[in-house]
PDB file of C-alpha atoms (C1' of nucleotides) in Angstrom:
ATOM      1  CA  MET A  28       6.619  49.570 -41.277  1.00  0.00           C
ATOM      2  CA  GLY A  29       9.740  47.454 -41.544  1.00  0.00           C
ATOM      3  CA  CYS A  30      11.990  48.524 -44.352  1.00  0.00           C
ATOM      4  CA  GLN A  31      11.225  51.768 -45.942  1.00  0.00           C
ATOM      5  CA  MET A  32      13.761  52.545 -48.580  1.00  0.00           C
ATOM      6  CA  ARG A  33      12.608  55.392 -50.750  1.00  0.00           C
ATOM      7  CA  PHE A  34      13.407  55.032 -54.277  1.00  0.00           C
ATOM      8  CA  GLY A  35      10.689  54.768 -56.518  1.00  0.00           C
ATOM      9  CA  SER A  36       8.035  57.197 -57.140  1.00  0.00           C
ATOM     10  CA  ASN A  37       5.626  55.284 -55.257  1.00  0.00           C
ATOM     11  CA  ASN A  38       8.085  54.462 -52.643  1.00  0.00           C
ATOM     12  CA  SER A  39       7.373  50.965 -51.767  1.00  0.00           C
ATOM     13  CA  PRO A  40       8.891  50.222 -48.481  1.00  0.00           C
ATOM     14  CA  CYS A  41      10.893  47.342 -49.484  1.00  0.00           C
ATOM     15  CA  TRP A  42      13.385  46.352 -52.096  1.00  0.00           C
ATOM     16  CA  THR A  43      11.140  44.202 -54.008  1.00  0.00           C
ATOM     17  CA  GLN A  44      11.045  46.194 -57.125  1.00  0.00           C
ATOM     18  CA  THR A  45      13.746  47.711 -59.167  1.00  0.00           C
ATOM     19  CA  MET A  46      14.476  51.234 -58.676  1.00  0.00           C
ATOM     20  CA  ASP A  47      12.393  53.422 -60.655  1.00  0.00           C
ATOM     21  CA  SER A  48      12.332  56.901 -61.767  1.00  0.00           C
ATOM     22  CA  ASP A  49      11.351  59.868 -59.726  1.00  0.00           C
ATOM     23  CA  THR A  50      12.409  63.103 -61.309  1.00  0.00           C
ATOM     24  CA  SER A  51      10.764  65.023 -58.477  1.00  0.00           C
ATOM     25  CA  ARG A  52      13.504  63.998 -56.072  1.00  0.00           C
ATOM     26  CA  VAL A  53      16.876  63.059 -56.281  1.00  0.00           C
ATOM     27  CA  SER A  54      17.506  64.785 -53.015  1.00  0.00           C
ATOM     28  CA  SER A  55      15.390  67.604 -52.053  1.00  0.00           C
ATOM     29  CA  ARG A  56      18.308  69.239 -50.356  1.00  0.00           C
ATOM     30  CA  PRO A  57      22.077  69.129 -50.699  1.00  0.00           C
ATOM     31  CA  SER A  58      23.724  66.451 -48.864  1.00  0.00           C
ATOM     32  CA  SER A  59      25.337  68.988 -46.711  1.00  0.00           C
ATOM     33  CA  PRO A  60      24.942  72.787 -46.945  1.00  0.00           C
ATOM     34  CA  GLU A  61      27.812  75.000 -47.437  1.00  0.00           C
ATOM     35  CA  VAL A  62      29.592  74.377 -44.450  1.00  0.00           C
ATOM     36  CA  ASP A  63      31.771  77.432 -44.559  1.00  0.00           C
ATOM     37  CA  ASP A  64      28.910  79.605 -45.348  1.00  0.00           C
ATOM     38  CA  ILE A  65      27.058  78.334 -42.259  1.00  0.00           C
ATOM     39  CA  PHE A  66      30.103  78.591 -40.224  1.00  0.00           C
ATOM     40  CA  LEU A  67      30.977  82.140 -41.570  1.00  0.00           C
ATOM     41  CA  ALA A  68      27.342  83.187 -41.220  1.00  0.00           C
ATOM     42  CA  THR A  69      27.309  81.950 -37.597  1.00  0.00           C
ATOM     43  CA  LEU A  70      30.569  83.668 -36.789  1.00  0.00           C
ATOM     44  CA  LYS A  71      29.498  86.824 -38.537  1.00  0.00           C
ATOM     45  CA  LYS A  72      26.488  86.756 -36.071  1.00  0.00           C
ATOM     46  CA  SER A  73      28.724  86.087 -33.348  1.00  0.00           C
ATOM     47  CA  VAL A  74      30.528  89.274 -33.811  1.00  0.00           C
ATOM     48  CA  HIS A  75      27.366  91.137 -32.903  1.00  0.00           C
ATOM     49  CA  GLY A  76      26.863  89.149 -29.633  1.00  0.00           C
ATOM     50  CA  PHE A  77      26.696  85.664 -28.610  1.00  0.00           C
ATOM     51  CA  THR A  78      22.912  85.583 -27.972  1.00  0.00           C
ATOM     52  CA  SER A  79      22.305  86.099 -31.561  1.00  0.00           C
ATOM     53  CA  ALA A  80      24.930  83.874 -32.654  1.00  0.00           C
ATOM     54  CA  VAL A  81      23.802  80.567 -31.123  1.00  0.00           C
ATOM     55  CA  SER A  82      21.582  78.309 -32.938  1.00  0.00           C
ATOM     56  CA  SER A  83      18.224  77.453 -31.783  1.00  0.00           C
ATOM     57  CA  THR A  84      19.592  74.559 -29.714  1.00  0.00           C
ATOM     58  CA  GLN A  85      22.229  76.797 -28.476  1.00  0.00           C
ATOM     59  CA  SER A  86      19.611  79.347 -27.671  1.00  0.00           C
ATOM     60  CA  ASP A  87      17.649  76.647 -25.858  1.00  0.00           C
ATOM     61  CA  HIS A  88      20.698  75.563 -23.860  1.00  0.00           C
ATOM     62  CA  LEU A  89      21.455  79.100 -23.131  1.00  0.00           C
ATOM     63  CA  SER A  90      17.925  79.584 -22.031  1.00  0.00           C
ATOM     64  CA  GLU A  91      18.061  76.455 -19.868  1.00  0.00           C
ATOM     65  CA  LEU A  92      21.243  77.790 -18.353  1.00  0.00           C
ATOM     66  CA  ALA A  93      19.739  80.938 -17.825  1.00  0.00           C
ATOM     67  CA  THR A  94      16.773  79.422 -16.164  1.00  0.00           C
ATOM     68  CA  LEU A  95      19.098  77.525 -13.915  1.00  0.00           C
ATOM     69  CA  HIS A  96      20.767  80.769 -12.921  1.00  0.00           C
ATOM     70  CA  GLY A  97      17.513  82.240 -12.225  1.00  0.00           C
ATOM     71  CA  LEU A  98      17.418  84.413 -15.369  1.00  0.00           C
ATOM     72  CA  HIS A  99      14.422  84.526 -17.453  1.00  0.00           C
ATOM     73  CA  GLY A 100      13.486  86.236 -20.671  1.00  0.00           C
ATOM     74  CA  LEU A 101      17.029  85.809 -22.079  1.00  0.00           C
ATOM     75  CA  HIS A 102      16.171  87.622 -25.302  1.00  0.00           C
ATOM     76  CA  SER A 103      15.109  90.726 -23.480  1.00  0.00           C
ATOM     77  CA  LEU A 104      18.125  90.925 -21.560  1.00  0.00           C
ATOM     78  CA  SER A 105      20.138  94.018 -21.685  1.00  0.00           C
ATOM     79  CA  GLU A 106      23.779  94.022 -22.621  1.00  0.00           C
ATOM     80  CA  GLU A 107      24.507  94.455 -19.043  1.00  0.00           C
ATOM     81  CA  ASP A 108      22.395  91.438 -18.225  1.00  0.00           C
ATOM     82  CA  GLU A 109      24.232  89.454 -20.909  1.00  0.00           C
ATOM     83  CA  ASP A 110      27.305  90.287 -19.417  1.00  0.00           C
ATOM     84  CA  SER A 111      26.065  89.497 -16.051  1.00  0.00           C
ATOM     85  CA  LEU A 112      24.812  86.035 -17.454  1.00  0.00           C
ATOM     86  CA  ALA A 113      28.137  85.520 -19.169  1.00  0.00           C
ATOM     87  CA  LEU A 114      29.955  85.965 -15.940  1.00  0.00           C
ATOM     88  CA  ARG A 115      27.707  83.848 -14.044  1.00  0.00           C
ATOM     89  CA  LEU A 116      27.689  81.100 -16.593  1.00  0.00           C
ATOM     90  CA  SER A 117      31.483  81.288 -16.908  1.00  0.00           C
ATOM     91  CA  LYS A 118      31.885  81.215 -13.235  1.00  0.00           C
ATOM     92  CA  LYS A 119      29.600  78.167 -12.649  1.00  0.00           C
ATOM     93  CA  ASP A 120      29.811  76.411 -15.909  1.00  0.00           C
ATOM     94  CA  HIS A 121      32.940  77.299 -17.657  1.00  0.00           C
ATOM     95  CA  LYS A 122      35.236  78.604 -15.147  1.00  0.00           C
ATOM     96  CA  LEU A 123      37.773  80.642 -16.890  1.00  0.00           C
ATOM     97  CA  LEU A 124      36.439  80.990 -20.240  1.00  0.00           C
ATOM     98  CA  SER A 125      34.352  83.796 -21.351  1.00  0.00           C
ATOM     99  CA  GLU A 126      31.137  83.333 -23.158  1.00  0.00           C
ATOM    100  CA  ASN A 127      32.532  84.557 -26.441  1.00  0.00           C
ATOM    101  CA  GLU A 128      35.627  82.286 -26.089  1.00  0.00           C
ATOM    102  CA  LEU A 129      33.267  79.400 -25.346  1.00  0.00           C
ATOM    103  CA  GLN A 130      31.054  80.417 -28.387  1.00  0.00           C
ATOM    104  CA  THR A 131      34.193  80.719 -30.535  1.00  0.00           C
ATOM    105  CA  ILE A 132      35.133  77.140 -29.504  1.00  0.00           C
ATOM    106  CA  ARG A 133      31.803  75.695 -29.719  1.00  0.00           C
ATOM    107  CA  LEU A 134      31.414  77.082 -33.305  1.00  0.00           C
ATOM    108  CA  LYS A 135      34.728  75.795 -34.215  1.00  0.00           C
ATOM    109  CA  ILE A 136      33.901  72.257 -32.818  1.00  0.00           C
ATOM    110  CA  ASN A 137      30.656  72.493 -34.710  1.00  0.00           C
ATOM    111  CA  SER A 138      32.422  73.398 -37.943  1.00  0.00           C
ATOM    112  CA  ARG A 139      34.831  70.452 -37.554  1.00  0.00           C
ATOM    113  CA  GLU A 140      31.876  68.090 -37.000  1.00  0.00           C
ATOM    114  CA  ARG A 141      30.069  69.415 -39.973  1.00  0.00           C
ATOM    115  CA  LYS A 142      33.127  69.018 -42.091  1.00  0.00           C
ATOM    116  CA  ARG A 143      33.627  65.502 -40.831  1.00  0.00           C
ATOM    117  CA  MET A 144      30.084  64.622 -41.619  1.00  0.00           C
ATOM    118  CA  HIS A 145      30.342  66.216 -44.856  1.00  0.00           C
ATOM    119  CA  ASP A 146      33.375  64.181 -45.758  1.00  0.00           C
ATOM    120  CA  LEU A 147      31.625  61.179 -44.585  1.00  0.00           C
ATOM    121  CA  ASN A 148      28.714  62.043 -47.021  1.00  0.00           C
ATOM    122  CA  VAL A 149      31.148  62.611 -49.826  1.00  0.00           C
ATOM    123  CA  ALA A 150      32.515  59.186 -49.094  1.00  0.00           C
ATOM    124  CA  MET A 151      29.015  57.793 -49.149  1.00  0.00           C
ATOM    125  CA  ASP A 152      28.312  59.444 -52.574  1.00  0.00           C
ATOM    126  CA  GLY A 153      31.489  57.884 -53.773  1.00  0.00           C
ATOM    127  CA  LEU A 154      30.349  54.535 -52.745  1.00  0.00           C
ATOM    128  CA  ARG A 155      26.950  55.130 -54.478  1.00  0.00           C
ATOM    129  CA  GLU A 156      28.739  56.098 -57.524  1.00  0.00           C
ATOM    130  CA  VAL A 157      30.466  52.728 -57.720  1.00  0.00           C
ATOM    131  CA  MET A 158      27.539  50.665 -56.861  1.00  0.00           C
ATOM    132  CA  PRO A 159      26.143  49.081 -59.917  1.00  0.00           C
ATOM    133  CA  TYR A 160      22.824  50.127 -59.172  1.00  0.00           C
ATOM    134  CA  ALA A 161      20.603  52.360 -61.334  1.00  0.00           C
ATOM    135  CA  HIS A 162      22.183  55.712 -61.792  1.00  0.00           C
ATOM    136  CA  GLY A 163      20.954  58.799 -63.162  1.00  0.00           C
ATOM    137  CA  PRO A 164      18.839  61.921 -62.385  1.00  0.00           C
ATOM    138  CA  SER A 165      15.698  60.008 -62.583  1.00  0.00           C
ATOM    139  CA  VAL A 166      16.731  57.583 -59.680  1.00  0.00           C
ATOM    140  CA  ARG A 167      16.334  58.435 -56.145  1.00  0.00           C
ATOM    141  CA  LYS A 168      19.473  58.421 -54.142  1.00  0.00           C
ATOM    142  CA  LEU A 169      20.153  55.582 -52.080  1.00  0.00           C
ATOM    143  CA  SER A 170      19.885  56.112 -48.384  1.00  0.00           C
ATOM    144  CA  LYS A 171      22.931  55.586 -46.297  1.00  0.00           C
ATOM    145  CA  ILE A 172      21.883  52.445 -44.858  1.00  0.00           C
ATOM    146  CA  ALA A 173      20.592  51.123 -48.107  1.00  0.00           C
ATOM    147  CA  THR A 174      24.099  52.054 -49.689  1.00  0.00           C
ATOM    148  CA  LEU A 175      25.879  50.330 -46.901  1.00  0.00           C
ATOM    149  CA  LEU A 176      23.717  47.252 -47.056  1.00  0.00           C
ATOM    150  CA  LEU A 177      23.918  47.086 -50.930  1.00  0.00           C
ATOM    151  CA  ALA A 178      27.688  47.553 -50.866  1.00  0.00           C
ATOM    152  CA  ARG A 179      28.009  44.766 -48.423  1.00  0.00           C
ATOM    153  CA  ASN A 180      25.863  42.497 -50.508  1.00  0.00           C
ATOM    154  CA  TYR A 181      27.738  43.484 -53.669  1.00  0.00           C
ATOM    155  CA  ILE A 182      31.084  42.703 -52.221  1.00  0.00           C
ATOM    156  CA  LEU A 183      29.637  39.327 -51.077  1.00  0.00           C
ATOM    157  CA  MET A 184      28.262  38.773 -54.505  1.00  0.00           C
ATOM    158  CA  LEU A 185      31.683  39.599 -56.140  1.00  0.00           C
ATOM    159  CA  SER A 186      33.567  37.483 -53.701  1.00  0.00           C
ATOM    160  CA  ASN A 187      31.484  34.557 -54.326  1.00  0.00           C
ATOM    161  CA  SER A 188      31.648  35.035 -58.073  1.00  0.00           C
ATOM    162  CA  LEU A 189      35.400  35.168 -57.865  1.00  0.00           C
ATOM    163  CA  GLU A 190      35.701  32.155 -55.808  1.00  0.00           C
ATOM    164  CA  GLU A 191      33.473  30.261 -58.041  1.00  0.00           C
ATOM    165  CA  MET A 192      35.372  31.191 -61.001  1.00  0.00           C
ATOM    166  CA  LYS A 193      38.655  30.117 -59.486  1.00  0.00           C
ATOM    167  CA  ARG A 194      36.977  26.906 -58.583  1.00  0.00           C
ATOM    168  CA  LEU A 195      35.687  26.404 -62.067  1.00  0.00           C
ATOM    169  CA  VAL A 196      38.797  27.099 -63.495  1.00  0.00           C
ATOM    170  CA  SER A 197      40.641  24.636 -61.410  1.00  0.00           C
ATOM    171  CA  GLU A 198      38.007  22.122 -61.907  1.00  0.00           C
ATOM    172  CA  ILE A 199      38.217  22.427 -65.683  1.00  0.00           C
ATOM    173  CA  TYR A 200      41.910  22.821 -66.233  1.00  0.00           C
ATOM    174  CA  GLY A 201      43.296  21.542 -62.988  1.00  0.00           C
ATOM    175  CA  SER A 202      43.967  17.932 -64.300  1.00  0.00           C
ATOM    176  CA  GLY A 203      45.574  18.804 -67.629  1.00  0.00           C
ATOM    177  CA  GLY A 204      47.542  21.242 -69.606  1.00  0.00           C
ATOM    178  CA  HIS A 205      46.138  23.961 -71.581  1.00  0.00           C
ATOM    179  CA  HIS A 206      42.830  23.138 -73.195  1.00  0.00           C
ATOM    180  CA  GLY A 207      42.897  19.904 -71.063  1.00  0.00           C
ATOM    181  CA  GLY A 208      41.448  17.464 -73.469  1.00  0.00           C
ATOM    182  CA  PHE A 209      37.986  18.852 -74.220  1.00  0.00           C
ATOM    183  CA  HIS A 210      38.632  21.978 -76.011  1.00  0.00           C
ATOM    184  CA  PRO A 211      37.721  21.307 -79.752  1.00  0.00           C
ATOM    185  CA  ALA A 212      40.450  21.951 -82.216  1.00  0.00           C
ATOM    186  CA  ALA A 213      41.571  25.444 -81.948  1.00  0.00           C
ATOM    187  CA  CYS A 214      38.446  26.437 -80.195  1.00  0.00           C
ATOM    188  CA  GLY A 215      36.732  25.921 -83.445  1.00  0.00           C
ATOM    189  CA  THR A 216      33.075  25.491 -82.888  1.00  0.00           C
ATOM    190  CA  MET A 217      32.634  25.178 -79.317  1.00  0.00           C
ATOM    191  CA  THR A 218      30.430  27.653 -77.638  1.00  0.00           C
ATOM    192  CA  HIS A 219      31.774  28.882 -74.315  1.00  0.00           C
ATOM    193  CA  ALA A 220      28.215  29.362 -73.278  1.00  0.00           C
ATOM    194  CA  GLY A 221      27.308  25.897 -72.256  1.00  0.00           C
ATOM    195  CA  PRO A 222      28.628  23.362 -69.865  1.00  0.00           C
ATOM    196  CA  VAL A 223      31.917  21.938 -70.661  1.00  0.00           C
ATOM    197  CA  PRO A 224      31.650  18.480 -71.998  1.00  0.00           C
ATOM    198  CA  GLY A 225      33.212  16.072 -69.689  1.00  0.00           C
ATOM    199  CA  HIS A 226      32.732  18.453 -66.815  1.00  0.00           C
ATOM    200  CA  PRO A 227      29.857  18.431 -64.429  1.00  0.00           C
ATOM    201  CA  VAL A 228      27.415  21.160 -64.920  1.00  0.00           C
ATOM    202  CA  VAL A 229      27.857  23.588 -62.258  1.00  0.00           C
ATOM    203  CA  SER A 230      25.079  23.439 -59.777  1.00  0.00           C
ATOM    204  CA  HIS A 231      24.839  26.366 -57.660  1.00  0.00           C
ATOM    205  CA  ALA A 232      22.454  24.674 -55.407  1.00  0.00           C
ATOM    206  CA  SER A 233      25.027  22.110 -54.643  1.00  0.00           C
ATOM    207  CA  HIS A 234      27.971  24.558 -54.154  1.00  0.00           C
ATOM    208  CA  PRO A 235      29.786  24.348 -51.144  1.00  0.00           C
ATOM    209  CA  VAL A 236      29.666  27.490 -49.092  1.00  0.00           C
ATOM    210  CA  VAL A 237      32.441  29.773 -50.385  1.00  0.00           C
ATOM    211  CA  HIS A 238      34.623  31.205 -47.789  1.00  0.00           C
ATOM    212  CA  HIS A 239      36.381  34.402 -48.353  1.00  0.00           C
ATOM    213  CA  PRO A 240      39.538  35.135 -46.519  1.00  0.00           C
ATOM    214  CA  LEU A 241      38.440  38.518 -45.747  1.00  0.00           C
ATOM    215  CA  LEU A 242      34.839  37.498 -44.636  1.00  0.00           C
ATOM    216  CA  PRO A 243      33.848  35.707 -41.535  1.00  0.00           C
ATOM    217  CA  PRO A 244      33.444  31.990 -42.072  1.00  0.00           C
ATOM    218  CA  ALA A 245      30.299  30.721 -43.642  1.00  0.00           C
ATOM    219  CA  VAL A 246      29.700  33.846 -45.713  1.00  0.00           C
ATOM    220  CA  SER A 247      26.705  32.478 -47.459  1.00  0.00           C
ATOM    221  CA  SER A 248      23.024  33.146 -47.911  1.00  0.00           C
ATOM    222  CA  ALA A 249      22.683  32.094 -44.303  1.00  0.00           C
ATOM    223  CA  SER A 250      25.131  34.596 -43.072  1.00  0.00           C
ATOM    224  CA  LEU A 251      23.297  37.302 -44.877  1.00  0.00           C
ATOM    225  CA  SER A 252      20.573  36.843 -42.511  1.00  0.00           C
ATOM    226  CA  ALA A 253      22.593  38.280 -39.852  1.00  0.00           C
ATOM    227  CA  PRO A 254      20.591  40.319 -37.434  1.00  0.00           C
ATOM    228  CA  GLY A 255      22.653  43.389 -38.425  1.00  0.00           C
ATOM    229  CA  ILE A 256      20.681  43.400 -41.629  1.00  0.00           C
ATOM    230  CA  SER A 257      17.519  42.190 -40.592  1.00  0.00           C
ATOM    231  CA  ALA A 258      15.988  45.497 -41.272  1.00  0.00           C
ATOM    232  CA  VAL A 259      16.139  44.717 -44.909  1.00  0.00           C
ATOM    233  CA  THR A 260      15.134  41.231 -44.724  1.00  0.00           C
ATOM    234  CA  SER A 261      12.651  41.796 -47.704  1.00  0.00           C
ATOM    235  CA  VAL A 262      15.615  43.279 -49.372  1.00  0.00           C
ATOM    236  CA  ARG A 263      17.759  40.132 -48.923  1.00  0.00           C
ATOM    237  CA  ALA A 264      14.758  37.947 -49.689  1.00  0.00           C
ATOM    238  CA  HIS A 265      14.355  39.592 -53.139  1.00  0.00           C
ATOM    239  CA  HIS A 266      17.420  41.131 -53.864  1.00  0.00           C
ATOM    240  CA  GLY A 267      19.137  39.998 -56.990  1.00  0.00           C
ATOM    241  CA  LEU A 268      22.585  40.729 -55.358  1.00  0.00           C
ATOM    242  CA  LEU A 269      22.060  37.773 -52.959  1.00  0.00           C
ATOM    243  CA  LYS A 270      21.196  35.123 -55.686  1.00  0.00           C
ATOM    244  CA  ALA A 271      23.788  32.502 -56.023  1.00  0.00           C
ATOM    245  CA  PRO A 272      26.736  33.905 -58.119  1.00  0.00           C
ATOM    246  CA  GLY A 273      26.798  32.768 -61.755  1.00  0.00           C
ATOM    247  CA  ALA A 274      23.115  31.728 -61.762  1.00  0.00           C
ATOM    248  CA  GLY A 275      21.555  32.204 -65.128  1.00  0.00           C
ATOM    249  CA  ALA A 276      23.635  34.762 -67.168  1.00  0.00           C
ATOM    250  CA  GLY A 277      25.820  35.272 -64.090  1.00  0.00           C
ATOM    251  CA  PRO A 278      29.692  35.826 -64.436  1.00  0.00           C
ATOM    252  CA  LEU A 279      30.082  32.034 -65.394  1.00  0.00           C
ATOM    253  CA  GLY A 280      26.804  31.197 -66.615  1.00  0.00           C
ATOM    254  CA  SER A 281      26.877  32.510 -70.097  1.00  0.00           C
ATOM    255  CA  SER A 282      30.572  32.938 -70.951  1.00  0.00           C
ATOM    256  CA  PHE A 283      33.990  32.636 -69.616  1.00  0.00           C
ATOM    257  CA  GLN A 284      37.415  32.576 -70.932  1.00  0.00           C
ATOM    258  CA  HIS A 285      39.987  29.666 -71.034  1.00  0.00           C
ATOM    259  CA  TRP A 286      42.684  30.417 -68.663  1.00  0.00           C
ATOM    260  CA  GLY A 287      46.175  29.220 -69.031  1.00  0.00           C
ATOM    261  CA  VAL A 288      46.880  26.548 -66.522  1.00  0.00           C
ATOM    262  CA  GLY A 289      49.118  27.934 -63.894  1.00  0.00           C
ATOM    263  CA  THR A 290      49.643  30.989 -65.721  1.00  0.00           C
ATOM    264  CA  GLY A 291      46.513  32.689 -64.828  1.00  0.00           C
ATOM    265  CA  MET A 292      46.387  34.253 -68.165  1.00  0.00           C
ATOM    266  CA  PRO A 293      43.473  34.238 -70.486  1.00  0.00           C
ATOM    267  CA  CYS A 294      43.778  31.821 -73.460  1.00  0.00           C
ATOM    268  CA  PRO A 295      45.224  33.351 -76.375  1.00  0.00           C
ATOM    269  CA  CYS A 296      43.085  31.509 -78.905  1.00  0.00           C
ATOM    270  CA  SER A 297      40.747  33.666 -81.173  1.00  0.00           C
ATOM    271  CA  MET A 298      37.581  32.413 -79.302  1.00  0.00           C
ATOM    272  CA  CYS A 299      38.801  33.491 -76.077  1.00  0.00           C
ATOM    273  CA  GLN A 300      39.590  37.104 -77.425  1.00  0.00           C
ATOM    274  CA  VAL A 301      36.384  38.378 -76.032  1.00  0.00           C
ATOM    275  CA  PRO A 302      35.945  40.756 -73.270  1.00  0.00           C
ATOM    276  CA  PRO A 303      36.496  38.947 -70.013  1.00  0.00           C
ATOM    277  CA  PRO A 304      33.488  37.830 -68.043  1.00  0.00           C
ATOM    278  CA  HIS A 305      32.277  41.075 -66.831  1.00  0.00           C
ATOM    279  CA  VAL A 306      31.139  41.678 -63.370  1.00  0.00           C
ATOM    280  CA  THR A 307      27.613  41.417 -63.738  1.00  0.00           C
ATOM    281  CA  SER A 308      26.315  45.027 -63.511  1.00  0.00           C
ATOM    282  CA  MET A 309      23.880  45.212 -60.993  1.00  0.00           C
ATOM    283  CA  SER A 310      22.324  47.948 -62.914  1.00  0.00           C
ATOM    284  CA  ALA A 311      21.557  45.327 -65.511  1.00  0.00           C
ATOM    285  CA  VAL A 312      20.368  42.778 -62.954  1.00  0.00           C
ATOM    286  CA  PRO A 313      16.696  43.225 -62.557  1.00  0.00           C
ATOM    287  CA  MET A 314      16.833  45.002 -59.110  1.00  0.00           C
ATOM    288  CA  PRO A 315      13.997  44.756 -56.852  1.00  0.00           C
ATOM    289  CA  ARG A 316      11.902  47.769 -56.806  1.00  0.00           C
ATOM    290  CA  LEU A 317      11.978  49.498 -53.486  1.00  0.00           C
ATOM    291  CA  SER A 318       8.452  50.635 -53.693  1.00  0.00           C
ATOM    292  CA  GLY A 319       5.203  49.573 -54.955  1.00  0.00           C
ATOM    293  CA  ASP A 320       5.904  50.992 -58.124  1.00  0.00           C
ATOM    294  CA  PRO A 321       3.699  49.193 -60.636  1.00  0.00           C
ATOM    295  CA  LYS A 322       6.297  49.226 -63.345  1.00  0.00           C
TER     296      LYS A 322
ATOM    297  C1'  DT B  27      -0.313  62.800 -39.326  1.00  0.00           C
ATOM    298  C1'  DA B  28       3.172  59.131 -38.595  1.00  0.00           C
ATOM    299  C1'  DG B  29       7.287  57.612 -39.796  1.00  0.00           C
ATOM    300  C1'  DG B  30      11.846  57.712 -42.366  1.00  0.00           C
ATOM    301  C1'  DC B  31      15.788  59.927 -43.531  1.00  0.00           C
ATOM    302  C1'  DC B  32      18.650  63.700 -42.882  1.00  0.00           C
ATOM    303  C1'  DA B  33      21.856  67.666 -40.993  1.00  0.00           C
ATOM    304  C1'  DT B  34      23.169  69.744 -37.235  1.00  0.00           C
ATOM    305  C1'  DC B  35      24.409  70.691 -32.393  1.00  0.00           C
ATOM    306  C1'  DT B  36      26.422  68.845 -28.493  1.00  0.00           C
ATOM    307  C1'  DG B  37      28.846  66.409 -24.703  1.00  0.00           C
ATOM    308  C1'  DG B  38      31.576  62.541 -23.922  1.00  0.00           C
ATOM    309  C1'  DT B  39      35.565  59.674 -24.730  1.00  0.00           C
ATOM    310  C1'  DC B  40      39.810  58.355 -26.731  1.00  0.00           C
ATOM    311  C1'  DC B  41      44.066  59.328 -29.228  1.00  0.00           C
ATOM    312  C1'  DT B  42      48.175  61.809 -30.400  1.00  0.00           C
TER     313       DT B  42
ATOM    314  C1'  DA C  20      45.351  70.458 -25.411  1.00  0.00           C
ATOM    315  C1'  DG C  21      43.438  69.730 -29.631  1.00  0.00           C
ATOM    316  C1'  DG C  22      41.233  66.919 -32.765  1.00  0.00           C
ATOM    317  C1'  DA C  23      38.669  62.701 -34.198  1.00  0.00           C
ATOM    318  C1'  DC C  24      35.131  59.788 -33.395  1.00  0.00           C
ATOM    319  C1'  DC C  25      30.759  58.587 -31.488  1.00  0.00           C
ATOM    320  C1'  DA C  26      25.861  58.816 -30.050  1.00  0.00           C
ATOM    321  C1'  DG C  27      21.910  61.206 -28.414  1.00  0.00           C
ATOM    322  C1'  DA C  28      18.821  64.931 -28.947  1.00  0.00           C
ATOM    323  C1'  DT C  29      16.334  68.027 -31.999  1.00  0.00           C
ATOM    324  C1'  DG C  30      14.052  69.846 -35.905  1.00  0.00           C
ATOM    325  C1'  DG C  31      13.192  70.020 -41.111  1.00  0.00           C
ATOM    326  C1'  DC C  32      11.707  67.887 -45.189  1.00  0.00           C
ATOM    327  C1'  DC C  33       9.282  64.376 -47.561  1.00  0.00           C
ATOM    328  C1'  DT C  34       6.050  60.488 -48.517  1.00  0.00           C
ATOM    329  C1'  DA C  35       2.422  57.233 -47.640  1.00  0.00           C
TER     330       DA C  35
END
DNA sequence: TAGGCCATCTGGTCCT
DNA sequence: AGGACCAGATGGCCTA
């Protein structure tokens, strides 16, 4: 089976295709049910007796305990039996706490855990939102693991792009002052798209590995093959995020601004008064489809 | 039907 | 002691 990331309507297992629409299911269920509702409902039930308050798991657990204590047919127990069971359970398993107290504590803990997981999901949703991936109602929600892996790759891509931009800037302007000798008069006719005259064309294939201070050494395509993300090998293999930054119409491929040497400020010339090289939107990058969607 | 993804419960551990 | 965090177990939903 390998990598099964469900995105496209046809749900190809791997990220070999761009995300595709599937209006039928963004998420068939809320990321988290109304926590308070659940908790309150459960609490409400608990008022009428703990045997009806417990979840199925709790019921099972209770049944197990009842079995351990030699009591069978828990649901048919009378109140006296329940009280007896509670006493016996409290004596053996919970010492001083009554069942109701235990139940209350358990519900409280469960509620906290639900809230914690809900917060985690909210954060995950926030991460999904900033992921330059296809958004919209017609796009299936990224799974958690997909979100994390994609985010990681995205960060790597941005880091590499940034480092490469810095390198290029220093390469271009490092030896001279502003417009160090190559820039045509007042940026007259020069297109910023092509290779800079007198400067070697950037070859990503020959780029030294860029090390990001926040990343482990050798953050490169090789490092992306770490076992930790082996589950998405095909994702990596086909994922546009993992291409060498700047390739083609990447951040530096088609346009970049002149930068004032030493100032880090954009060149004020008219030619350079264009939007800064945007971070390539991954939604614009042909993302591999995750399914066998023929589109 | 199998497998993936997810929410929830639960008990354990660690921290404050 | 209480809360946060974690991982295992469980069951539901969905898709191929």
